[in-house]
Amino acid sequence: MAKQHTTVVGYEGNTQSIEYAIPENETGLWGANFDYSIVGKKNIPRLDAVEKVTGKAKYSYDINRPNMLHAVVLTCPYAHAHFEVTDTSEAEKMPGVKSIEVFDEGGKGTARFAGWLIAMAAAETIQQARDAARKIKVNYKVLPFVIDPDEAMDDASPRVNRGGNVNPPEARARDRGDVDQGFQEAEVIVEGVYTTQVQTHSCLETHGCVAEWNGDEVTVWHSTQGIWSVAGGIASGLKDLGLQQNNVRVITQYMGGGFGSKFGPEPFGVLCALVAKKVGRPVKMMLDRYTDTVYAGNKPGSKMYVKLGAKKDGKLTAIHVKAYNYPGHSGGSSVAIPFMEHYDCENIRIEEQNVMTNAGASRAFRAPGRPQGSFGIEMALEELAMKLEMDSYELKAKNVSGTTYKAVPYELKLGAEKFGWKEKSKKHGSENGKIKHGVGCAVTFWHSTGQDKGASVRCTLYPDGSVEVANGCQDLGTGQRTMMAIVAAEELGIDVGFIKVSIGDTQLGLNGPASGGSTTTPTTSPVVRNACYQAKLKLYEKIATKWKTEASDIDCKNGTVFSKSHSDKKMSWKDAAAMLRNSAITATADGFTKPDVPGSNTGAYGAQFAEVEVDTETGKVRCTRIVAVQDCGKTIAKKQAESQICGAVIQGVACALYEDRIMDNMAGRQINPNMEEYKIPGIKETPDIETVIVDVYDPVVNTGGKGLGEPPAIPTGGAIGCAVANAIGVPIRDLPITPDKVLAALQRKEG
Amino acid sequence: MSDQPVGQTQERRAFSRRLFMKGVGTSMVSAGALSTGIAAGAMQEAQASQEENVRGPGMVPMTLNINGHNYQVEAEPRETLLEVLRNRLDITGPKLVCDAGSCGACTVWLDGNPVYGCLTLAIKAQGKKITTIEGLAQGDKLHPVQEAFIEADATQCGFCTPGFVMSMSAAYEKNPNASLDEIKESVSGHICRCGTYTQMLEAAELARGKIGG
């Protein structure tokens, strides 16, 4: 039976009332006119902050089990080679060694990049395991390889895989309108080739796990963004042992960074569990830094040939992009969305291909393809502004439009005000002096789609007033526990201190989403609400009997349960819970119903403004300030959201100015597979960041919450690139913007 | 030497400071090796160790004073303090991340001075007061820097947090009124991959308010 509701949606200056229906056992939207006590308001400390600052938080890497073995992997040192493990006897005789296993059947196969997994050694200590791995005899037949993507496109180059190096052979095209017509209408055309680098995830906690058997059951503490996909992968990987998934338990209580690279069981996860079974002892295998860097994923580079057509007033008429993405030996990427969705244009054609090379496989990295595409479109627009001698903010503002749920024009304007764009903006390259300053802006968009059947949440109310909210998701550092507690506390009308959140364990038996795609909040938060709603109604029914009223007449706010019709009838939450005596109330909600409201969308939008200073003598660029305006629908955990936005911005600064996986094209190996020569920004490279969170009430889910991990990570690089162009009057089209490129550009400019 | 590289271990063998220091620890370094431009401190350390009895390469007993307790532990001389803490004593607050002194996640105090646990041999940490993140709070009373990290939400994944907290708190222990620039300097050898620096700077200000005179 569906129930009709009304609420107010939209954002400041653009709201409207709507009607919608959802089933009776689910709760309605909070919306813009709800009297929030906690959601989006208070600075709620991260639920696990004490554990994290005292070292008590146990990450998978920190799990030490009695009698545990330590394992290391052996990888191929060549970019392309047939290999065969010929002799493990010497390794097996090394002190402390308990197991030598190979990854491929028969210990042979073809390595397609330097870092390919070959074997694993397990021993009493990590030192002994390392010693043993070096004694494994492997025959290599080194094959021709190709590292440089431009070379790889040449038909005469060595083939990385069986097919050609350019995939698909014919570019896949996405079309909107008529791009040729659009260019005919254009009064001005700009063209440029923009390239972005390969970045490594460099998660501080490397990939790996601890596996331990108890009879037929295996427990795996895995550093993962998806405990369920790991459990499924371990079960299918060991099905020959008769293992079924109901005997696999995966635990991830704390996770030291994933950024999109940690979803599967990994071959070493399966092997770890296998060795633990064979030897009859727990096994820990966490990758070393080198292997993690070269093996466990990266963000693909790209080369984008961009052509824009526009009217003299700056309105876009056509966008044509031919893009090549560089995912290594496997994987793929697309830079299309920022070109198609960030700005309004009726005529678009995007053609894309992947160019395979003998390098580590790409994995999802915080908004796959988006920072790349954003750099391309923002820089091309910047060059259009330069050509038209227009202010680039004015040009960009002219090409965005909004709706009740898409606040990007509002956000762009708000950001310009907060940033002081008018005062700071000046003609490109017009500043004199050694140090030149520049400003740039960029917009962002990400579909933070909630999975309506993606989560089961259990809410348990105990007689002492304490509450447990449980779901089979995991917290990779976003503040998932805190977000769930805030939603539960708001729904129940009590303090966050009452709430315990249980996650990160498949044994909870509660399906949960993988932490990826900025989907965890929109997938779990509405179900948290529904579970709490159902649990509290059961409690309210008990109270209603006592007060001779209906459960629907009862509510709870700020820890006081009261009758809406009789204001004298009230009691504390604790007293209400005490009515349960020796029992507890449990309610489990499976998924949620999407309120079907026309125009509602899952997009999270925003705009960023960057200020840079460029030393024209050294070529060094410093990003000094960022203003990040961002919505994630209705923000739930405000403090944690700010932290996440700042983190995304800093990763964007890294993309713009610092990080670069550098390959030796002759040796076929990464030159900087570490944290020393691969430059991740530190505290001294951090700009002054101002976050401006905009609440956009969108009836997409009952909390209005959308994901935030990815959206603010998209536009920073483009904004900084534009600011550099503004400072020196010449665009640098190749990320990262390092001093050599700045000096070369200045030299070209001076001529 | 190895037949096959483990990851990049073969290269690292040749160049890493830690492995060099491990060599020093086992008294295997000849005078010739020392003439290749090593810092004076390391030289003195190496010379001093040559005067000690040769120990290892097998297991040797060690006594480590950690967070006010003496631990008797058997470990190989080549094991770093970080490895012994984490793998032999289950003190896992200090994290293993880069294993090369680039990221600071393993930071502990030796006699109150922050050091990289991954660049310190356990055997050389004997006789010194070792403080890890687990020993920073006084019972249930958190260190002001820990409190400030909580208030400023200066953790995301939290893997770097113990290291940052140990370096920042050491800086304030030395100078309760340390400036923001001094605090930046004190944690400039650390990496936070989630990019929580903005909140750490906020925490630094909050902590100074709690500690400073």
PDB file of N, CA and C in Angstrom, chain A residues 500-528:
ATOM      1  N   LYS A 500      25.555   2.311  17.912  1.00  0.00           N
ATOM      2  CA  LYS A 500      26.743   1.561  17.522  1.00  0.00           C
ATOM      3  C   LYS A 500      26.526   1.103  16.088  1.00  0.00           C
ATOM      4  N   VAL A 501      27.552   1.235  15.268  1.00  0.00           N
ATOM      5  CA  VAL A 501      27.424   0.808  13.872  1.00  0.00           C
ATOM      6  C   VAL A 501      28.311  -0.413  13.642  1.00  0.00           C
ATOM      7  N   SER A 502      27.715  -1.462  13.145  1.00  0.00           N
ATOM      8  CA  SER A 502      28.474  -2.683  12.826  1.00  0.00           C
ATOM      9  C   SER A 502      28.516  -2.862  11.321  1.00  0.00           C
ATOM     10  N   ILE A 503      29.720  -2.877  10.787  1.00  0.00           N
ATOM     11  CA  ILE A 503      29.901  -3.066   9.338  1.00  0.00           C
ATOM     12  C   ILE A 503      31.159  -3.912   9.113  1.00  0.00           C
ATOM     13  N   GLY A 504      31.512  -4.105   7.851  1.00  0.00           N
ATOM     14  CA  GLY A 504      32.801  -4.702   7.513  1.00  0.00           C
ATOM     15  C   GLY A 504      32.940  -6.173   7.825  1.00  0.00           C
ATOM     16  N   ASP A 505      31.837  -6.932   7.773  1.00  0.00           N
ATOM     17  CA  ASP A 505      31.908  -8.346   8.127  1.00  0.00           C
ATOM     18  C   ASP A 505      30.768  -9.058   7.407  1.00  0.00           C
ATOM     19  N   THR A 506      31.122 -10.016   6.544  1.00  0.00           N
ATOM     20  CA  THR A 506      30.054 -10.727   5.821  1.00  0.00           C
ATOM     21  C   THR A 506      29.210 -11.567   6.768  1.00  0.00           C
ATOM     22  N   GLN A 507      29.772 -11.913   7.945  1.00  0.00           N
ATOM     23  CA  GLN A 507      29.013 -12.756   8.866  1.00  0.00           C
ATOM     24  C   GLN A 507      27.805 -12.030   9.481  1.00  0.00           C
ATOM     25  N   LEU A 508      27.750 -10.708   9.310  1.00  0.00           N
ATOM     26  CA  LEU A 508      26.537 -10.009   9.727  1.00  0.00           C
ATOM     27  C   LEU A 508      25.337 -10.529   8.940  1.00  0.00           C
ATOM     28  N   GLY A 509      25.632 -11.121   7.771  1.00  0.00           N
ATOM     29  CA  GLY A 509      24.557 -11.662   6.950  1.00  0.00           C
ATOM     30  C   GLY A 509      23.685 -10.596   6.330  1.00  0.00           C
ATOM     31  N   LEU A 510      24.221  -9.414   6.196  1.00  0.00           N
ATOM     32  CA  LEU A 510      23.451  -8.291   5.659  1.00  0.00           C
ATOM     33  C   LEU A 510      24.132  -7.771   4.405  1.00  0.00           C
ATOM     34  N   ASN A 511      23.479  -7.969   3.300  1.00  0.00           N
ATOM     35  CA  ASN A 511      24.055  -7.531   2.035  1.00  0.00           C
ATOM     36  C   ASN A 511      24.421  -6.052   2.077  1.00  0.00           C
ATOM     37  N   GLY A 512      25.580  -5.737   1.542  1.00  0.00           N
ATOM     38  CA  GLY A 512      26.001  -4.336   1.533  1.00  0.00           C
ATOM     39  C   GLY A 512      26.713  -4.015   0.241  1.00  0.00           C
ATOM     40  N   PRO A 513      26.752  -2.734  -0.112  1.00  0.00           N
ATOM     41  CA  PRO A 513      27.380  -2.348  -1.374  1.00  0.00           C
ATOM     42  C   PRO A 513      28.893  -2.321  -1.263  1.00  0.00           C
ATOM     43  N   ALA A 514      29.552  -2.536  -2.385  1.00  0.00           N
ATOM     44  CA  ALA A 514      30.974  -2.239  -2.455  1.00  0.00           C
ATOM     45  C   ALA A 514      31.120  -0.726  -2.358  1.00  0.00           C
ATOM     46  N   SER A 515      32.224  -0.284  -1.771  1.00  0.00           N
ATOM     47  CA  SER A 515      32.440   1.155  -1.629  1.00  0.00           C
ATOM     48  C   SER A 515      33.078   1.675  -2.902  1.00  0.00           C
ATOM     49  N   GLY A 516      32.245   2.010  -3.857  1.00  0.00           N
ATOM     50  CA  GLY A 516      32.777   2.503  -5.116  1.00  0.00           C
ATOM     51  C   GLY A 516      31.722   3.311  -5.856  1.00  0.00           C
ATOM     52  N   GLY A 517      32.186   4.172  -6.740  1.00  0.00           N
ATOM     53  CA  GLY A 517      31.261   4.934  -7.575  1.00  0.00           C
ATOM     54  C   GLY A 517      30.463   5.968  -6.811  1.00  0.00           C
ATOM     55  N   SER A 518      30.911   6.326  -5.627  1.00  0.00           N
ATOM     56  CA  SER A 518      30.184   7.290  -4.788  1.00  0.00           C
ATOM     57  C   SER A 518      28.739   6.862  -4.612  1.00  0.00           C
ATOM     58  N   THR A 519      28.556   5.578  -4.328  1.00  0.00           N
ATOM     59  CA  THR A 519      27.200   5.044  -4.245  1.00  0.00           C
ATOM     60  C   THR A 519      26.828   4.588  -2.837  1.00  0.00           C
ATOM     61  N   THR A 520      27.787   4.561  -1.925  1.00  0.00           N
ATOM     62  CA  THR A 520      27.501   3.943  -0.632  1.00  0.00           C
ATOM     63  C   THR A 520      26.467   4.730   0.168  1.00  0.00           C
ATOM     64  N   THR A 521      26.597   6.041   0.181  1.00  0.00           N
ATOM     65  CA  THR A 521      25.620   6.841   0.928  1.00  0.00           C
ATOM     66  C   THR A 521      24.215   6.718   0.329  1.00  0.00           C
ATOM     67  N   PRO A 522      24.047   6.922  -0.989  1.00  0.00           N
ATOM     68  CA  PRO A 522      22.682   6.790  -1.509  1.00  0.00           C
ATOM     69  C   PRO A 522      22.151   5.360  -1.466  1.00  0.00           C
ATOM     70  N   THR A 523      23.029   4.362  -1.363  1.00  0.00           N
ATOM     71  CA  THR A 523      22.550   2.982  -1.289  1.00  0.00           C
ATOM     72  C   THR A 523      22.186   2.590   0.139  1.00  0.00           C
ATOM     73  N   THR A 524      22.986   3.035   1.112  1.00  0.00           N
ATOM     74  CA  THR A 524      22.753   2.567   2.484  1.00  0.00           C
ATOM     75  C   THR A 524      21.899   3.523   3.321  1.00  0.00           C
ATOM     76  N   SER A 525      22.060   4.838   3.111  1.00  0.00           N
ATOM     77  CA  SER A 525      21.384   5.757   4.044  1.00  0.00           C
ATOM     78  C   SER A 525      19.857   5.622   4.029  1.00  0.00           C
ATOM     79  N   PRO A 526      19.215   5.434   2.859  1.00  0.00           N
ATOM     80  CA  PRO A 526      17.754   5.295   2.918  1.00  0.00           C
ATOM     81  C   PRO A 526      17.324   4.010   3.615  1.00  0.00           C
ATOM     82  N   VAL A 527      18.172   2.985   3.538  1.00  0.00           N
ATOM     83  CA  VAL A 527      17.801   1.717   4.175  1.00  0.00           C
ATOM     84  C   VAL A 527      18.032   1.802   5.686  1.00  0.00           C
ATOM     85  N   VAL A 528      19.057   2.545   6.092  1.00  0.00           N
ATOM     86  CA  VAL A 528      19.248   2.802   7.521  1.00  0.00           C
ATOM     87  C   VAL A 528      17.988   3.468   8.078  1.00  0.00           C
TER      88      VAL A 528
END
